[in-house]
CSV table of C-alpha atoms in Angstrom, one decimal:
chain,number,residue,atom,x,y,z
A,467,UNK,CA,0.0,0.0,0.0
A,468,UNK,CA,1.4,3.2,-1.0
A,469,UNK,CA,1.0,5.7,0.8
A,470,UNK,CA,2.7,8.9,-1.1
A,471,UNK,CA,1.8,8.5,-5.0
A,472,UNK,CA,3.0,10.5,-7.8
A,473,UNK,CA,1.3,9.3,-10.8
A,474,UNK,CA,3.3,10.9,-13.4
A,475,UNK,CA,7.1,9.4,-14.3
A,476,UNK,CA,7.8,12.2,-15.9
A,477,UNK,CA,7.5,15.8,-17.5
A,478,UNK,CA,8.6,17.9,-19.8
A,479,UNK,CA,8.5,21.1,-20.2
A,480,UNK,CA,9.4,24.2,-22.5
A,481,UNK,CA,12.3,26.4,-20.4
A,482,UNK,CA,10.4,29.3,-19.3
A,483,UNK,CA,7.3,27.8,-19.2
A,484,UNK,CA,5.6,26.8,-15.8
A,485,UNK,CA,6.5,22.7,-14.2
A,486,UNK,CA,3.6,21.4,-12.1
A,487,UNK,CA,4.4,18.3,-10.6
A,488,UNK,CA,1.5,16.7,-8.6
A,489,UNK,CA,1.7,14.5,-5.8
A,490,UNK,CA,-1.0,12.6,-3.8
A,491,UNK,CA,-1.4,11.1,-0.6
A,492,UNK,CA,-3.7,8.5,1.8
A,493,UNK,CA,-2.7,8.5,5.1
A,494,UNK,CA,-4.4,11.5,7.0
A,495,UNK,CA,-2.2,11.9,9.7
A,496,UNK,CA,0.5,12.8,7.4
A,497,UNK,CA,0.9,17.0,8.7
A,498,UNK,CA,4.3,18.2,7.2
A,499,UNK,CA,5.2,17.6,3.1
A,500,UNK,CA,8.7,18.2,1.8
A,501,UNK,CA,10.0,17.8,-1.9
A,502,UNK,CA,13.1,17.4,-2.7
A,503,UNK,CA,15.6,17.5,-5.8
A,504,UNK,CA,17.7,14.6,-6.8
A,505,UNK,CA,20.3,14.6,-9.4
A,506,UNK,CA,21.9,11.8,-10.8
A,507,UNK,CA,24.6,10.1,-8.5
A,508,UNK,CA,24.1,12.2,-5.8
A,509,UNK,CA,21.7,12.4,-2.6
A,510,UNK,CA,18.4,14.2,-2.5
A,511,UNK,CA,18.5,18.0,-1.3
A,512,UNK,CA,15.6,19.9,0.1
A,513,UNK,CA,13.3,22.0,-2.0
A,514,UNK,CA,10.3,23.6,-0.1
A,515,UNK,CA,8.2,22.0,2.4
A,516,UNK,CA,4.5,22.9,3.6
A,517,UNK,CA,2.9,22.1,6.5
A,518,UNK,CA,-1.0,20.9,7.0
A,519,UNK,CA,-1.8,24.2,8.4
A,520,UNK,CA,-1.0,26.3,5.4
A,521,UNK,CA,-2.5,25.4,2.3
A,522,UNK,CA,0.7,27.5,0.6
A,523,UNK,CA,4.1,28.2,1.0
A,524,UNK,CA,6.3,29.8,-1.8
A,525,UNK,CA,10.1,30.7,-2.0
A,526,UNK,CA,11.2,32.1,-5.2
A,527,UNK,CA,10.6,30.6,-8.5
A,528,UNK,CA,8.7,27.3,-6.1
A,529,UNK,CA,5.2,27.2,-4.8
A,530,UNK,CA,4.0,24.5,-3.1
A,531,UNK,CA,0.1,24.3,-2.7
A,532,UNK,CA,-1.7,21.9,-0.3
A,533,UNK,CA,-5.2,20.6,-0.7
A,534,UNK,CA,-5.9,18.3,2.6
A,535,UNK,CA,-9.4,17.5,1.5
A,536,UNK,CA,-8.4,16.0,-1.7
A,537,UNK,CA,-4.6,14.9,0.0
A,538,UNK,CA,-3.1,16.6,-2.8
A,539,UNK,CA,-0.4,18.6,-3.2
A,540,UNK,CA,1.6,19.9,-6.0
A,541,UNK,CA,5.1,21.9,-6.7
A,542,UNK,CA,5.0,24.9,-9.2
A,543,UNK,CA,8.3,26.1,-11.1
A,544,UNK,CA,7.8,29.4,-12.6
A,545,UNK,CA,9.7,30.0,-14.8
A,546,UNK,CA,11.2,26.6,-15.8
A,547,UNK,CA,15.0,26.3,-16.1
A,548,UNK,CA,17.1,23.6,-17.9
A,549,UNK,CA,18.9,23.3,-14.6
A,550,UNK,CA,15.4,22.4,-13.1
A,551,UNK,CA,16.1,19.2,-14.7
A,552,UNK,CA,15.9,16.5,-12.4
A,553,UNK,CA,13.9,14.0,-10.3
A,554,UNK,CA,11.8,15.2,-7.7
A,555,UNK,CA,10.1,13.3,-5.0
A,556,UNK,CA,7.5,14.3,-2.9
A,557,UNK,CA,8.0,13.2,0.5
A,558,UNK,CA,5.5,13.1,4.1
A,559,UNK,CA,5.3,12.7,7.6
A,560,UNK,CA,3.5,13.0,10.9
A,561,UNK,CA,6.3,14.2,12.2
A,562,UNK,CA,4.6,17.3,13.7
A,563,UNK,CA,2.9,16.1,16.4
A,564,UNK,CA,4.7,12.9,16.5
A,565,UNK,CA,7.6,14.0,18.6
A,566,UNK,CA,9.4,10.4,18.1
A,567,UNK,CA,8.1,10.5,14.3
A,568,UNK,CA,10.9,11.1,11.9
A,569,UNK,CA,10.8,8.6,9.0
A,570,UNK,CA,9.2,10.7,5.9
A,571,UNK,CA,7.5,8.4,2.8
A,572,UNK,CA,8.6,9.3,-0.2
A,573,UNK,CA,6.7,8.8,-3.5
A,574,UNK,CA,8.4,7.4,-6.6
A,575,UNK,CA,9.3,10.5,-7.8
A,576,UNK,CA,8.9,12.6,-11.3
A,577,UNK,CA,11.5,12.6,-13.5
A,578,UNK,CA,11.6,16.8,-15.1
A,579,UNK,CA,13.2,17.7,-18.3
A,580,UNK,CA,13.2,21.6,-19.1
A,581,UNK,CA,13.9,22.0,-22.8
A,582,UNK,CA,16.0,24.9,-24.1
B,518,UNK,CA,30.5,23.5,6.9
B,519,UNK,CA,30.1,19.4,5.9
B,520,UNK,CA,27.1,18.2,5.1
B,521,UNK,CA,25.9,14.4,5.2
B,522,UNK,CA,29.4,11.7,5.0
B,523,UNK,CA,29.0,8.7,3.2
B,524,UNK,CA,31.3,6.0,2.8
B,525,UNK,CA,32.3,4.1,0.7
B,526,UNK,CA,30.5,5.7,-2.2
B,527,UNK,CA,30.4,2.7,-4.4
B,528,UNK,CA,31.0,-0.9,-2.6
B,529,UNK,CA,31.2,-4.3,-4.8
B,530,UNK,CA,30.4,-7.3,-2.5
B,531,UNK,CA,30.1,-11.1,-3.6
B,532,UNK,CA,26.8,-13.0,-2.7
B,533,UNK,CA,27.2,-14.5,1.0
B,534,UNK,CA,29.6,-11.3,1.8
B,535,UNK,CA,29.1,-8.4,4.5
B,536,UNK,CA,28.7,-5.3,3.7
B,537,UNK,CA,29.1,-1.7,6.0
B,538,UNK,CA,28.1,0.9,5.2
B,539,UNK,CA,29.1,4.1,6.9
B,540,UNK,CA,27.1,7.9,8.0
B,541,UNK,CA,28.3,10.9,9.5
B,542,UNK,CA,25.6,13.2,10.2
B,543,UNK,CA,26.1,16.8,10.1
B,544,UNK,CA,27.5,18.6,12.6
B,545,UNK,CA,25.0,19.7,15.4
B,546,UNK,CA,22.4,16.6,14.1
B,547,UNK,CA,21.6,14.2,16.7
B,548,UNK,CA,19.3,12.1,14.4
B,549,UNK,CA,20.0,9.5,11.3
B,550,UNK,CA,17.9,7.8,8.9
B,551,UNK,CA,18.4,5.4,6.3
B,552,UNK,CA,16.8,5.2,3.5
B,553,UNK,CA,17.3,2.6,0.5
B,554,UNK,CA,16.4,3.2,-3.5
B,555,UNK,CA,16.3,0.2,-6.0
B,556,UNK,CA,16.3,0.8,-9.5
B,557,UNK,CA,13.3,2.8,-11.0
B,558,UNK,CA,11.9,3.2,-7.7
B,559,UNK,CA,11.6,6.1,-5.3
B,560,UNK,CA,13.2,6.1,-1.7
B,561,UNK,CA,12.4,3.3,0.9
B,562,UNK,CA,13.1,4.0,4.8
B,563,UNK,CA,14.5,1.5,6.4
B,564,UNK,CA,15.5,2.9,9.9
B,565,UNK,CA,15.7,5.9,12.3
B,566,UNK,CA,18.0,6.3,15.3
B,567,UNK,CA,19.1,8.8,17.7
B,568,UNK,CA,22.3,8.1,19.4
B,569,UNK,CA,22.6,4.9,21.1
B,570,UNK,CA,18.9,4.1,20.1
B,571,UNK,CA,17.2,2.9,17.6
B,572,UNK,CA,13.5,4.8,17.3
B,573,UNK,CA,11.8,3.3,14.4
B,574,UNK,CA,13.3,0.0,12.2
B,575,UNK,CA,9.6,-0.9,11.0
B,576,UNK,CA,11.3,-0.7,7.3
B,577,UNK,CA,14.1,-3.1,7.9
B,578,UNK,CA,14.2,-6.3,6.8
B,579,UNK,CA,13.9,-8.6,9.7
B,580,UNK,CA,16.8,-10.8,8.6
B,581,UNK,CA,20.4,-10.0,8.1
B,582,UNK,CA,20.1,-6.3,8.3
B,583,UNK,CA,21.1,-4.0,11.3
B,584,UNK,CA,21.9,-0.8,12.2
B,585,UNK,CA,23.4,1.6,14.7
B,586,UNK,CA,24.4,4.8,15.8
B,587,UNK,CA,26.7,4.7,18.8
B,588,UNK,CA,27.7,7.4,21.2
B,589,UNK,CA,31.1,8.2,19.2
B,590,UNK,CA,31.9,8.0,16.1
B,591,UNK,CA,29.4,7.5,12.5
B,592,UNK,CA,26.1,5.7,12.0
B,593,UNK,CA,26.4,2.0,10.6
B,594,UNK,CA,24.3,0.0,8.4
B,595,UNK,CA,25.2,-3.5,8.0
B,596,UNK,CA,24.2,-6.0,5.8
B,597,UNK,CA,25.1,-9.8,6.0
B,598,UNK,CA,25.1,-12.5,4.1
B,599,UNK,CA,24.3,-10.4,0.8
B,600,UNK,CA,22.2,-11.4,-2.0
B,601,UNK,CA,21.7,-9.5,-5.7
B,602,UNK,CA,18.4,-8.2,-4.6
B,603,UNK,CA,20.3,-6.1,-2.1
B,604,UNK,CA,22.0,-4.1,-4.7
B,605,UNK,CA,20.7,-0.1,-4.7
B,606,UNK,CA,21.5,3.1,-3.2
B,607,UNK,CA,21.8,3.5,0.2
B,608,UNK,CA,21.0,7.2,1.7
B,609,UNK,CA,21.5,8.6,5.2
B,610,UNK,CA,19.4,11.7,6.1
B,611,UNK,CA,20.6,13.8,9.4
B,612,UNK,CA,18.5,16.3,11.1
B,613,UNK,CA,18.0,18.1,14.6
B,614,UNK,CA,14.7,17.0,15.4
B,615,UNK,CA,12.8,19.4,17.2
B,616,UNK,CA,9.5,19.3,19.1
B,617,UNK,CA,6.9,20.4,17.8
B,618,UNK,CA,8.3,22.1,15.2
B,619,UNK,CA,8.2,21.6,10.9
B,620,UNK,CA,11.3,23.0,10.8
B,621,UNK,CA,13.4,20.4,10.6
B,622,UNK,CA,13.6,18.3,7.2
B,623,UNK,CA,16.4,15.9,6.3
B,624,UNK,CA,19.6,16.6,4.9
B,625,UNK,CA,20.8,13.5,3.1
B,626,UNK,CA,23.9,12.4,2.1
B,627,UNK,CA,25.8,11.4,-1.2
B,628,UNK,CA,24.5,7.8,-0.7
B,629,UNK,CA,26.4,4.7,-1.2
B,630,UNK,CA,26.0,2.6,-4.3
B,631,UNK,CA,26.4,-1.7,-3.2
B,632,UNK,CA,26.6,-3.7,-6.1
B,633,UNK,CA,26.5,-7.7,-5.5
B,634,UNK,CA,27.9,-10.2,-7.9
């Protein structure tokens, strides 16, 4: 049973264009989301994260919007770079109000291609 | 300013070896996670400890794999007894978990690469 889905294996997108990468979840005490940014041979890095009390959070070029009643969330690039070009995973945990919680799920992740 | 230390970065072990794999979490981060990624296939956790104790290893397999994260010194994942379907990535992920707060995501590491013949 998987709990963090993101449907889509990949994107591509025109550079300058807006990226929307979706992600969707089932467990409902999930209360903090992160994505991250993976590049090939090396470890995920932090993107932008949201917690379930906000239904946005922005920094820069990356939105992230929330939807609890749907568990859905999604990651906006505006405007797309080819140095956006990566895998992205969308990640979640209850680690909020879990004070010993500290595993996050991630999904499978979305592989982006920005095109010149 | 180090982040995340893995080592080795790539490890080659034959069927029936052991392999360790090795984590230094950033400086200041009192908690480690391990997470493992097959081929095509997003990341898996496997295990969370704080120093000297293991918190959560509901994603470890319950046979030949351990892990731990003693007082001194870096975190260790061990493997025994390897088979091919234990070839992937493994990442560690530090962070200074705080009550109550959000603000506290995971750094992770380079992640180590085993690869079993």
């Amino acid at each position: 049973d998987q709990q963090v889905k993101q449907n889509s294996p990949s994107l591509s997108v025109q550079e300058g264009r807006i990226s929307i990468l979706n992600c969707d979840y089932t467990n409902s005490m999930f209360d903090y989301f992160l994505w991250y940014k993976k590049y090939p041979a090396e470890g995920p890095t932090f993107l932008i994260s949201i917690s379930s009390i906000k239904d946005k959070n922005e920094d820069g070029r990356f939105t992230v919007f929330l939807n609890k009643s749907a568990k859905h969330l999604s990651l906006h690039i505006v405007p797309s770079q080819p140095g956006d070009s990566a895998v992205y995973f969308c990640a979640a945990s209850d680690r909020f109000y879990n004070t010993n919680a500290g595993k996050s799920t991630f999904g499978d992740g979305t592989t982006l291609t920005v095109k010149p | 300013n180090a982040g995340v230390m893995q080592n080795p970065r790539h490890l080659v072990r034959r069927r029936g070896q052991e392999a360790r794999l090795r984590c230094s979490p950033m400086k200041g981060h009192s908690h480690v996670y391990w997470y493992r990624q097959l081929p095509e296939e997003g990341l898996k956790f496997m295990v969370y400890l704080q120093k000297e104790n293991i918190i959560d290893e509901s994603g470890m397999p319950k046979e030949r794999f351990s892990a731990e994260f003693p007082k001194e010194g870096p975190s260790i994942l061990r493997i025994q007894q390897v088979v091919r379907g234990d070839s992937a990535a493994y990442f560690c992920a530090s962070s200074s978990l705080s009550t109550g707060t959000a603000d506290n995501e995971q750094f992770f590491g380079p992640g180590t690469r085993l690869t079993v013949l």
